[in-house]
Short mmCIF file of C-alpha atoms and ligand atoms in Angstrom, two decimals:
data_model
loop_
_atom_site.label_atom_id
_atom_site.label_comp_id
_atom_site.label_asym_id
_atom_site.label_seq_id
_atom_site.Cartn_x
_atom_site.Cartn_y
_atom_site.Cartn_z
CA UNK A 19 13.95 10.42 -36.36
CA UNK A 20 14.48 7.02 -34.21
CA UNK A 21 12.61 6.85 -30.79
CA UNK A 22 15.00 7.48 -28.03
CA UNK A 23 13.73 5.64 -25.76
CA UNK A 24 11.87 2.32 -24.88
CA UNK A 25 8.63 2.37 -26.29
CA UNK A 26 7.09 1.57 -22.61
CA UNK A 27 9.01 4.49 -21.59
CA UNK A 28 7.28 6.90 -24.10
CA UNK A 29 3.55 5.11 -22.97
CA UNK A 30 3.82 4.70 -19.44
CA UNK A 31 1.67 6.93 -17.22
CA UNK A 32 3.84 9.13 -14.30
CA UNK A 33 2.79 8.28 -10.82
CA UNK A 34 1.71 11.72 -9.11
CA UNK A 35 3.14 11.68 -5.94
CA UNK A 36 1.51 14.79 -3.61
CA UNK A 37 3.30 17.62 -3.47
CA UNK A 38 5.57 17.90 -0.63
CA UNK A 39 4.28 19.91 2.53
CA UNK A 40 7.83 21.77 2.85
CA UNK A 41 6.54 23.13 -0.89
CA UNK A 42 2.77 23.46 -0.10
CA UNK A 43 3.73 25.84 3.07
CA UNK A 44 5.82 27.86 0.98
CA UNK A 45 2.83 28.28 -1.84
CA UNK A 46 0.42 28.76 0.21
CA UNK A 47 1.53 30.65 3.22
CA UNK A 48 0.21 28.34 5.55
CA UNK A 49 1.68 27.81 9.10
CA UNK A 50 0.16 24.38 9.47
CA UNK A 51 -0.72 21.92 7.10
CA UNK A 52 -2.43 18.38 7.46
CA UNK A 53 -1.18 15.41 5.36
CA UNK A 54 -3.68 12.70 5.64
CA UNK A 55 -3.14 12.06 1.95
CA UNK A 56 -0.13 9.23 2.04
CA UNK A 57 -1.38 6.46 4.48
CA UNK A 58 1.53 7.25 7.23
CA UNK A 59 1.79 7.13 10.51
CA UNK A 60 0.78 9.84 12.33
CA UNK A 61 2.19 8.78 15.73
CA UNK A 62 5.69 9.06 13.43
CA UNK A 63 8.26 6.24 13.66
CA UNK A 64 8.98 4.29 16.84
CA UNK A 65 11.22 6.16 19.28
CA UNK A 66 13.50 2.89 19.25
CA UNK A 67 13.64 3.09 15.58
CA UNK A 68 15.05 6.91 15.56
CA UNK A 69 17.41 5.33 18.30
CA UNK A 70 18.63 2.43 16.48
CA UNK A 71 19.58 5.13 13.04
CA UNK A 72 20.97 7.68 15.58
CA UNK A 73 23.22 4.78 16.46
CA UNK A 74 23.70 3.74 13.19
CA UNK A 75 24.40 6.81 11.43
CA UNK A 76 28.11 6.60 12.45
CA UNK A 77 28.81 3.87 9.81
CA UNK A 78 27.10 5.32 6.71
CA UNK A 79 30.15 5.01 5.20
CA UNK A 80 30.38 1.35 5.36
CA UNK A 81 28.05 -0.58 2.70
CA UNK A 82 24.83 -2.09 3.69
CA UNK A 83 24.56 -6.10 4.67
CA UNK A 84 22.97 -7.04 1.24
CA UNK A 85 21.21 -9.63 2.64
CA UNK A 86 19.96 -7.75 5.67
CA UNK A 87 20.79 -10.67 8.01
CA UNK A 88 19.53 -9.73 11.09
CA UNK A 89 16.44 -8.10 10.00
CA UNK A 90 15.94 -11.51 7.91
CA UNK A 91 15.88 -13.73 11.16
CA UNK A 92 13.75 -11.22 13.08
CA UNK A 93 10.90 -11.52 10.17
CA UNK A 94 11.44 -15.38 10.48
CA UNK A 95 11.01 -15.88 13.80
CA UNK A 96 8.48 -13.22 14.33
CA UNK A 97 6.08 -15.30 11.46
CA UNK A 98 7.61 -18.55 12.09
CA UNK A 99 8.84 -18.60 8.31
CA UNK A 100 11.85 -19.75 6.80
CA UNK A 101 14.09 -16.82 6.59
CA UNK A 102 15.82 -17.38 3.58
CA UNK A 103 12.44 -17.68 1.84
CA UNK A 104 11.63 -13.59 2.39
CA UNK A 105 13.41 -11.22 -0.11
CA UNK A 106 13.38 -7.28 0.97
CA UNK A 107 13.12 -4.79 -1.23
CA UNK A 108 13.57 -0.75 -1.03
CA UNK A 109 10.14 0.11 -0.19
CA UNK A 110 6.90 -2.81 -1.29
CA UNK A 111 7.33 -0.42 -4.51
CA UNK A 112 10.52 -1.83 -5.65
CA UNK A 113 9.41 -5.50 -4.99
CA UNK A 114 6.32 -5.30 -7.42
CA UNK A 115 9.30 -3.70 -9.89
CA UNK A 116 11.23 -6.65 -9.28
CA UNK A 117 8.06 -8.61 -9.56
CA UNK A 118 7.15 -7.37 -13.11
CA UNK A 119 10.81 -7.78 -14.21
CA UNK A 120 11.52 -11.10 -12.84
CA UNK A 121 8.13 -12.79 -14.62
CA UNK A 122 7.15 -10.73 -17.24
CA UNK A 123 7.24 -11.19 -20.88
CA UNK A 124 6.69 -8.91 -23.77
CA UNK A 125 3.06 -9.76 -24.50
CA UNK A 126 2.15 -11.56 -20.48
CA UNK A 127 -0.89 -10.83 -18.89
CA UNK A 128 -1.52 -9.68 -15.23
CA UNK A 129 -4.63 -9.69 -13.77
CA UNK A 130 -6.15 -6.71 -10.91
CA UNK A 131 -8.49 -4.78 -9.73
CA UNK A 132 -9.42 -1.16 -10.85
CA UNK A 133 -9.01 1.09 -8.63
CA UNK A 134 -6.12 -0.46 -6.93
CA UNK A 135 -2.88 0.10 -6.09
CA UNK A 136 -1.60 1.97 -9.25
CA UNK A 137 2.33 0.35 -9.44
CA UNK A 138 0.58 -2.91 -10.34
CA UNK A 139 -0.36 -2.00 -13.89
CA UNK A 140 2.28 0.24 -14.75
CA UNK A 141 5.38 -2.22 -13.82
CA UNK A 142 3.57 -5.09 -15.66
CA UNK A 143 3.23 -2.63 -18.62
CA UNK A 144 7.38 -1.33 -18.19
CA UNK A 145 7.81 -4.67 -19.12
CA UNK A 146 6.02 -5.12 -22.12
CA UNK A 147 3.24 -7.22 -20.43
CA UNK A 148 -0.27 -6.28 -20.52
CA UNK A 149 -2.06 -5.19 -17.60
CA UNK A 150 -5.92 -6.52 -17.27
CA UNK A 151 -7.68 -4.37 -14.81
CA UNK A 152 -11.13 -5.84 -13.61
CA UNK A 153 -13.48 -3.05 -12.68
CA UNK A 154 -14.72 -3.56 -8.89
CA UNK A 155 -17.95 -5.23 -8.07
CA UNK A 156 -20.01 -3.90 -4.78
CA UNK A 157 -16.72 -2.53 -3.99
CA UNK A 158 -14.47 -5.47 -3.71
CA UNK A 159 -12.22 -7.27 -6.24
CA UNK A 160 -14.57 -9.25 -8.49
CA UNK A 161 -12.80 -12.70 -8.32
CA UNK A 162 -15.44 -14.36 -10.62
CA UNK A 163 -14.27 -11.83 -13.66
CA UNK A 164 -10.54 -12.32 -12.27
CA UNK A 165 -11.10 -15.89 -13.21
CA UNK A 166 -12.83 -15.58 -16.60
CA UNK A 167 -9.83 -13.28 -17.45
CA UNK A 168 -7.33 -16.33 -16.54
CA UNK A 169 -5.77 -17.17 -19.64
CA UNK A 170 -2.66 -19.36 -21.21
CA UNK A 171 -0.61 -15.63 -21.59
CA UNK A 172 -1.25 -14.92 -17.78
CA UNK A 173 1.81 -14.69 -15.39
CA UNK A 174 0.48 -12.84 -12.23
CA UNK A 175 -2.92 -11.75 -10.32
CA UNK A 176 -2.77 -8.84 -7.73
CA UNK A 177 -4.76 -8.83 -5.09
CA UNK A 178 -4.87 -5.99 -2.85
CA UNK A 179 -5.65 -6.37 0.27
CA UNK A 180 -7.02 -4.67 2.19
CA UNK A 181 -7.65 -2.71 -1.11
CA UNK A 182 -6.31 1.00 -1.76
CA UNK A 183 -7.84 3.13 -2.62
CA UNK A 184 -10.69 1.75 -1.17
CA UNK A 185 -9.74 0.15 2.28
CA UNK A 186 -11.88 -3.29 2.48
CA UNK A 187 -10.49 -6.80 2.59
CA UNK A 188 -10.94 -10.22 0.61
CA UNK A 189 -11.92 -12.58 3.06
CA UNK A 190 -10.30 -16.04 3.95
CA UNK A 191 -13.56 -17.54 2.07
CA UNK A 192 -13.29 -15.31 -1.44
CA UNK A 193 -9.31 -15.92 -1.22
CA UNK A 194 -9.90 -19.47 -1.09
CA UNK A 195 -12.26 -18.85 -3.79
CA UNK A 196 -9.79 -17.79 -6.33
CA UNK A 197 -7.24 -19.39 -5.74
CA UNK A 198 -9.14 -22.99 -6.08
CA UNK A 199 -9.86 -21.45 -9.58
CA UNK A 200 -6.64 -19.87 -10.50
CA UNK A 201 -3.72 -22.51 -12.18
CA UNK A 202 -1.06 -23.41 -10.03
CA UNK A 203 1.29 -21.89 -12.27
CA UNK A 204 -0.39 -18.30 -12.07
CA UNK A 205 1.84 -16.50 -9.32
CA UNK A 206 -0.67 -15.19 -6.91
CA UNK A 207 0.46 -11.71 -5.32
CA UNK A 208 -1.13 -10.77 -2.12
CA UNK A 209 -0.17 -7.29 -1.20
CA UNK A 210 -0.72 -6.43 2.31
CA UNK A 211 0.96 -3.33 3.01
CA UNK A 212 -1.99 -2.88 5.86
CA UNK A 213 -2.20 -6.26 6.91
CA UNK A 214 -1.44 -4.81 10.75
CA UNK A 215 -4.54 -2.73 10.43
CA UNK A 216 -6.77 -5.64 8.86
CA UNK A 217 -5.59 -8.89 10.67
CA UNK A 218 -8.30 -7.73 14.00
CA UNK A 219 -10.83 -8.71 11.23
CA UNK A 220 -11.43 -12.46 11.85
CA UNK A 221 -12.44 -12.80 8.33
CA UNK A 222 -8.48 -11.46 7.09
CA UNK A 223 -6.62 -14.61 5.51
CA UNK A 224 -4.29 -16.07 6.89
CA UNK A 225 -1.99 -15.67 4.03
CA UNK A 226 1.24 -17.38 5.76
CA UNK A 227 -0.91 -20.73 5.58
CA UNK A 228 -1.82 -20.52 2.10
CA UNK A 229 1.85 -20.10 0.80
CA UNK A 230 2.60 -23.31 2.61
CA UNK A 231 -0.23 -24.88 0.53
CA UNK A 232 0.63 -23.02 -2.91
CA UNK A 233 4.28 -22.09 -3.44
CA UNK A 234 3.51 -19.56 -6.19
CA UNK A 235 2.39 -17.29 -4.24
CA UNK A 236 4.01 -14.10 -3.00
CA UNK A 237 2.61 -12.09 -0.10
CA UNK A 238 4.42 -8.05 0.72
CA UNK A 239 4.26 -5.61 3.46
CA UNK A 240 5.97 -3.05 4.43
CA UNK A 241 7.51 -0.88 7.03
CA UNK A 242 5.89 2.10 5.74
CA UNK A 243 2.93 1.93 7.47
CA UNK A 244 2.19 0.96 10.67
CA UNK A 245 6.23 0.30 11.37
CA UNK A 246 6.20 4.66 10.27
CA UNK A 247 9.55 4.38 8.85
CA UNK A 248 8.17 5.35 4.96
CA UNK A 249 11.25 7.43 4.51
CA UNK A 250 13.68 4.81 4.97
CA UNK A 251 12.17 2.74 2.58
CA UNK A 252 12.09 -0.99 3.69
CA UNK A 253 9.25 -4.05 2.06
CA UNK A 254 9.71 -7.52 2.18
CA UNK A 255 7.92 -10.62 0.58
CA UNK A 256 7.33 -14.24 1.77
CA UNK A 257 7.17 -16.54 -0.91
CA UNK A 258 8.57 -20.20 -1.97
CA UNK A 259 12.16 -21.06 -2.54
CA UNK A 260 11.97 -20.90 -5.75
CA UNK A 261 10.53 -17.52 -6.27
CA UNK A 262 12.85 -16.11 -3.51
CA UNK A 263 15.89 -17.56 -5.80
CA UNK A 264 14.53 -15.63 -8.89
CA UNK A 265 13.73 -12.04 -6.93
CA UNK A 266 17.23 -11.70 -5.91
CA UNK A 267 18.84 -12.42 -9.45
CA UNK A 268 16.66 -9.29 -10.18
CA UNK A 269 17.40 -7.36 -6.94
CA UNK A 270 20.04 -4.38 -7.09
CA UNK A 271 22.98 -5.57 -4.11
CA UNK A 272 22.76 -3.16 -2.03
CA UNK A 273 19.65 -1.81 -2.31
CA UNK A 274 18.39 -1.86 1.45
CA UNK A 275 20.11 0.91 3.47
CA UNK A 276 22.45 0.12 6.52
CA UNK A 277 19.87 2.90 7.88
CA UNK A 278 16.61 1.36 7.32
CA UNK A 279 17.87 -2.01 7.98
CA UNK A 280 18.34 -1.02 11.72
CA UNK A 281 15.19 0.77 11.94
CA UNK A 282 13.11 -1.77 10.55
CA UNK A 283 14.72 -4.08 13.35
CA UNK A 284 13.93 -1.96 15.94
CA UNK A 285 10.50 -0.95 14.77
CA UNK A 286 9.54 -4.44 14.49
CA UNK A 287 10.09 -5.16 18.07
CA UNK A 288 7.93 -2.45 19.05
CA UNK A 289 5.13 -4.07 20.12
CA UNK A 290 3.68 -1.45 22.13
CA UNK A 291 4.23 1.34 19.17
CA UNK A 292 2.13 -1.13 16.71
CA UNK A 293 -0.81 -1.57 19.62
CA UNK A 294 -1.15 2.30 20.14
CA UNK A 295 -0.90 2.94 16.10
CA UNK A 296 -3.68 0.36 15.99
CA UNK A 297 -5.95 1.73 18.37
CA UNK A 298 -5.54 5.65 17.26
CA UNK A 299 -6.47 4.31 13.86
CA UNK A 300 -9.43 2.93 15.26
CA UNK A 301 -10.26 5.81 17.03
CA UNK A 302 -9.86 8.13 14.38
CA UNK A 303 -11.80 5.77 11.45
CA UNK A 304 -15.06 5.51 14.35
CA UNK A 305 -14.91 9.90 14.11
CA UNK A 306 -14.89 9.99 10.70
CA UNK A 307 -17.59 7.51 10.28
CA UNK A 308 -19.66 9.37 12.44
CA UNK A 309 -19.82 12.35 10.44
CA UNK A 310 -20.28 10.26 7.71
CA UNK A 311 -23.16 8.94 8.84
CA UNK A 312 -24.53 12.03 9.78
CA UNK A 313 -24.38 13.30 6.38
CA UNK A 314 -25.69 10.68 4.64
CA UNK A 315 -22.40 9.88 2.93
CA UNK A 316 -21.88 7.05 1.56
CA UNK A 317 -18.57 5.13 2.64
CA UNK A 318 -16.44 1.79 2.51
CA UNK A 319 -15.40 0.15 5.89
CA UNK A 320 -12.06 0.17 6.08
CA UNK A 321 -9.55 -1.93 7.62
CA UNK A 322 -6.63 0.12 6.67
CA UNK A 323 -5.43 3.24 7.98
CA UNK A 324 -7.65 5.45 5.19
CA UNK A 325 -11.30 5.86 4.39
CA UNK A 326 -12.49 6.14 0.89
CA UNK A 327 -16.09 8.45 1.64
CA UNK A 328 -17.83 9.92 -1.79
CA UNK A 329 -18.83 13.48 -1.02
CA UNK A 330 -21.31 14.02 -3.68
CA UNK A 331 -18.96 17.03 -5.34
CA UNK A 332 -16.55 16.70 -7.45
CA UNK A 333 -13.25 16.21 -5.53
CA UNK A 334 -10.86 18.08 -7.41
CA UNK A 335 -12.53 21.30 -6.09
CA UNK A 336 -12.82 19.48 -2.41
CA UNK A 337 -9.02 18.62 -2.66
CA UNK A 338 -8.29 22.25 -3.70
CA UNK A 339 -10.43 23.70 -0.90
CA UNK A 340 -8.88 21.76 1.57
CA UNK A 341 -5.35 22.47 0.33
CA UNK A 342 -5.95 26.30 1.00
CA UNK A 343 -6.97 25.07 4.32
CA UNK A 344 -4.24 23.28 5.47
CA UNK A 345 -5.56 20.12 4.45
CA UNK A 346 -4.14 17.71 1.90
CA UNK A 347 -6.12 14.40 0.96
CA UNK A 348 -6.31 12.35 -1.98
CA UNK A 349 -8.88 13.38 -4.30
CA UNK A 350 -11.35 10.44 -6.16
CA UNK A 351 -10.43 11.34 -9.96
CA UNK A 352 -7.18 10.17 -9.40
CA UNK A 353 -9.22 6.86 -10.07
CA UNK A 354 -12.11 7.91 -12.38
CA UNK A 355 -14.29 7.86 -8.77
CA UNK A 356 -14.84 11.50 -9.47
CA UNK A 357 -16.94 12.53 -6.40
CA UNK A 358 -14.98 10.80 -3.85
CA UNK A 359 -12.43 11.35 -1.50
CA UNK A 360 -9.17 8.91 0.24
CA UNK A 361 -8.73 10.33 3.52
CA UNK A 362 -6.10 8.60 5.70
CA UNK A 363 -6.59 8.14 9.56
CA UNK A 364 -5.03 10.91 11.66
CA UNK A 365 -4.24 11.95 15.06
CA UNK A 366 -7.44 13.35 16.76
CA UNK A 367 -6.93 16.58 16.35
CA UNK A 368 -6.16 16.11 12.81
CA UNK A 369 -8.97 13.96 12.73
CA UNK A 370 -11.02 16.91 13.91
CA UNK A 371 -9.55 19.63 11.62
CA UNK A 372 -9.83 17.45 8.59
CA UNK A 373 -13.82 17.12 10.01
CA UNK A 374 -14.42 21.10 10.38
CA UNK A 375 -12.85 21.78 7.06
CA UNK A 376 -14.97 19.52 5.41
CA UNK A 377 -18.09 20.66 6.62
CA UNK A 378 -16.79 24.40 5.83
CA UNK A 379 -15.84 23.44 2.13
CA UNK A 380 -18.78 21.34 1.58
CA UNK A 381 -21.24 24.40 2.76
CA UNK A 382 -19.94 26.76 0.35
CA UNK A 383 -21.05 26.77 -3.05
C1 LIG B 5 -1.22 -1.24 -1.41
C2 LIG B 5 0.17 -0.74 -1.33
N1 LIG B 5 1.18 -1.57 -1.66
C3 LIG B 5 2.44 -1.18 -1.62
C4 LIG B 5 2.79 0.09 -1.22
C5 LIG B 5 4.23 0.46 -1.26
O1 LIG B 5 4.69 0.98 -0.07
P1 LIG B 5 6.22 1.23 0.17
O2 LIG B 5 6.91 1.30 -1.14
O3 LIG B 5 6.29 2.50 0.92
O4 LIG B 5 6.69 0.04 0.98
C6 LIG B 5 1.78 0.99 -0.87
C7 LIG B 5 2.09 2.37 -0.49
O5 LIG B 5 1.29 3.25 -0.40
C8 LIG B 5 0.44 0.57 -0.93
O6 LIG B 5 -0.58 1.38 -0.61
#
């Protein structure tokens, strides 16, 4: 009998979302559950982004700006960068789609780390292309074995950063590293979904600067995370002319919601929502460092909004024995790191619950 389907279709491996609280309430018969497994806000969205869709919502029936003009010009002016150069996307997830689709090949290489953000490898290999995943090294992306992996079939390299699972940056230094010994005509993807978190690290890159320097280079974020408007489902990229040009021959029309294009806006002149997200993170990555440390456990500094802490048992019974108590986190085998555990930053109290429960789970036998 003939395949149905594309043969990437039939290969591909499903990305398992966690289950939705709603459900996990409902299974469980829990009053209260904890998500700290999804790298969200927990302040929520902006108060003057739930304005601006209130508003909104009134002309839902009208289709969306396709070229989300306003929201365009605010990114510009905010970075200082051409707006016509940024292309927006339906959540950061859809641009690395587009990104696999617009330079990928049957048979194209992509270079990036393992573990990393999953989506990399599995759009390159939608498209045919093959997806070259370069174990970390102390941690961090090893750039030396990015390079020796360079080769005539390459297209892209990821880099993550900060990194997730695993919350650490690339500095300016090992950025400028790779990219003197990457080709010119290697697109360079720099995926910072957290940059808000990282850029208080001196050491972040200033990516904005090296884009001016090397066009093929594309650099996402998204209002998913600090902006706390995940639902909505805005990303956008900065990247040359030419690149911009190619993304939206790819891009669906209307594919950023009238919606989301209003609460982006308004999130992004929040100033004073970002600064308190910022500092709660802060707060709430110091407490769970501090237990940490107490317990011996080893740990990568983060300058995200999650922690990535190995336990020293396997976290598939952690993750379970937190979910019966009200606790959901992302457990280490997810990325063959089988005793460790992703915990994203919190409120305090949730900070503090996610602490107790821990402790409780890791005393029992
Ligand atoms: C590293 C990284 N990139 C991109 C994304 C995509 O985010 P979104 O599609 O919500 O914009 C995420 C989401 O978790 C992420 O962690």
């Amino acid at each position: 009998m003939k395949n149905l389907f594309k043969n990437e279709v039939s290969s591909i491996r499903p990305y398992i979302p966690g289950k939705p609280v709603e459900e996990l309430k409902r299974e469980l018969g829990l009053e209260d559950i904890e998500k700290l497994a999804s790298n969200e806000n927990p302040l929520g969205p902006s108060s003057k982004a739930i304005e601006a869709i209130k508003k909104e919502a009134e002309n839902i029936h009208i289709y969306p700006d396709s070229n989300a003009t306003e929201l365009r010009k605010a990114i510009g002016a905010k970075y200082d960068f051409n707006p016509d150069h940024i292309v927006f996307g339906n959540g950061g997830e859809e641009l690395l789609k587009m990104i696999a689709e617009t330079f990928i090949n049957p048979g194209d290489e992509a270079i990036m780390a393992n573990p990393s953000f999953g989506k990399y490898a599995s759009e390159v290999s939608f498209m045919g292309g093959k997806a070259i995943e370069v174990p970390l090294k102390d941690y961090k992306h090893d750039f030396e074995a990015f390079i020796k992996n360079i080769n005539d079939k390459t297209k892209l390299v990821f880099v993550c950063n900060p990194n997730n699972p695993t919350g650490n940056i690339m500095t300016k230094e090992e950025i400028n590293y790779l990219v003197k010994n990457i080709p010119k005509d290697v697109v360079l993807v720099l995926d910072e979904a957290y940059y808000d978190y990282a850029i208080k690290n001196e050491d972040y890159p200033d990516s904005l600067s090296l884009l001016k320097e090397r066009p093929n280079t594309i650099i996402l974020r998204t209002f998913s995370k600090i902006a706390g408007i995940a639902a909505v489902r805005v990303g956008y990229v900065f990247t040359s002319q030419e690149i911009a040009q190619a993304l939206n021959k790819v891009r669906m029309v209307f594919h950023v919601n009238r919606l989301a294009q209003v609460a982006a806006l308004a999130a992004l002149e929040d100033e004073e929502h970002v600064q308190k997200t910022v500092k709660l993170n802060c707060e709430s990555i110091d407490r769970m460092e501090k237990y940490f440390k107490e317990n011996n456990f080893e740990y990568i500094n983060s300058n995200a909004n999650f922690v990535f802490v190995n336990v020293n048992k396997d976290s598939r019974i952690v993750f379970q024995k937190l979910l019966e108590k009200g606790i959901i986190i992302r457990p280490g085998y997810l990325w063959n790191w089988d005793t460790w555990l992703r915990v994203s930053t919190g409120t305090m109290e949730q900070t503090e619950k996610f602490i107790n429960k821990l402790d409780e789970v890791l005393k029992e036998n």
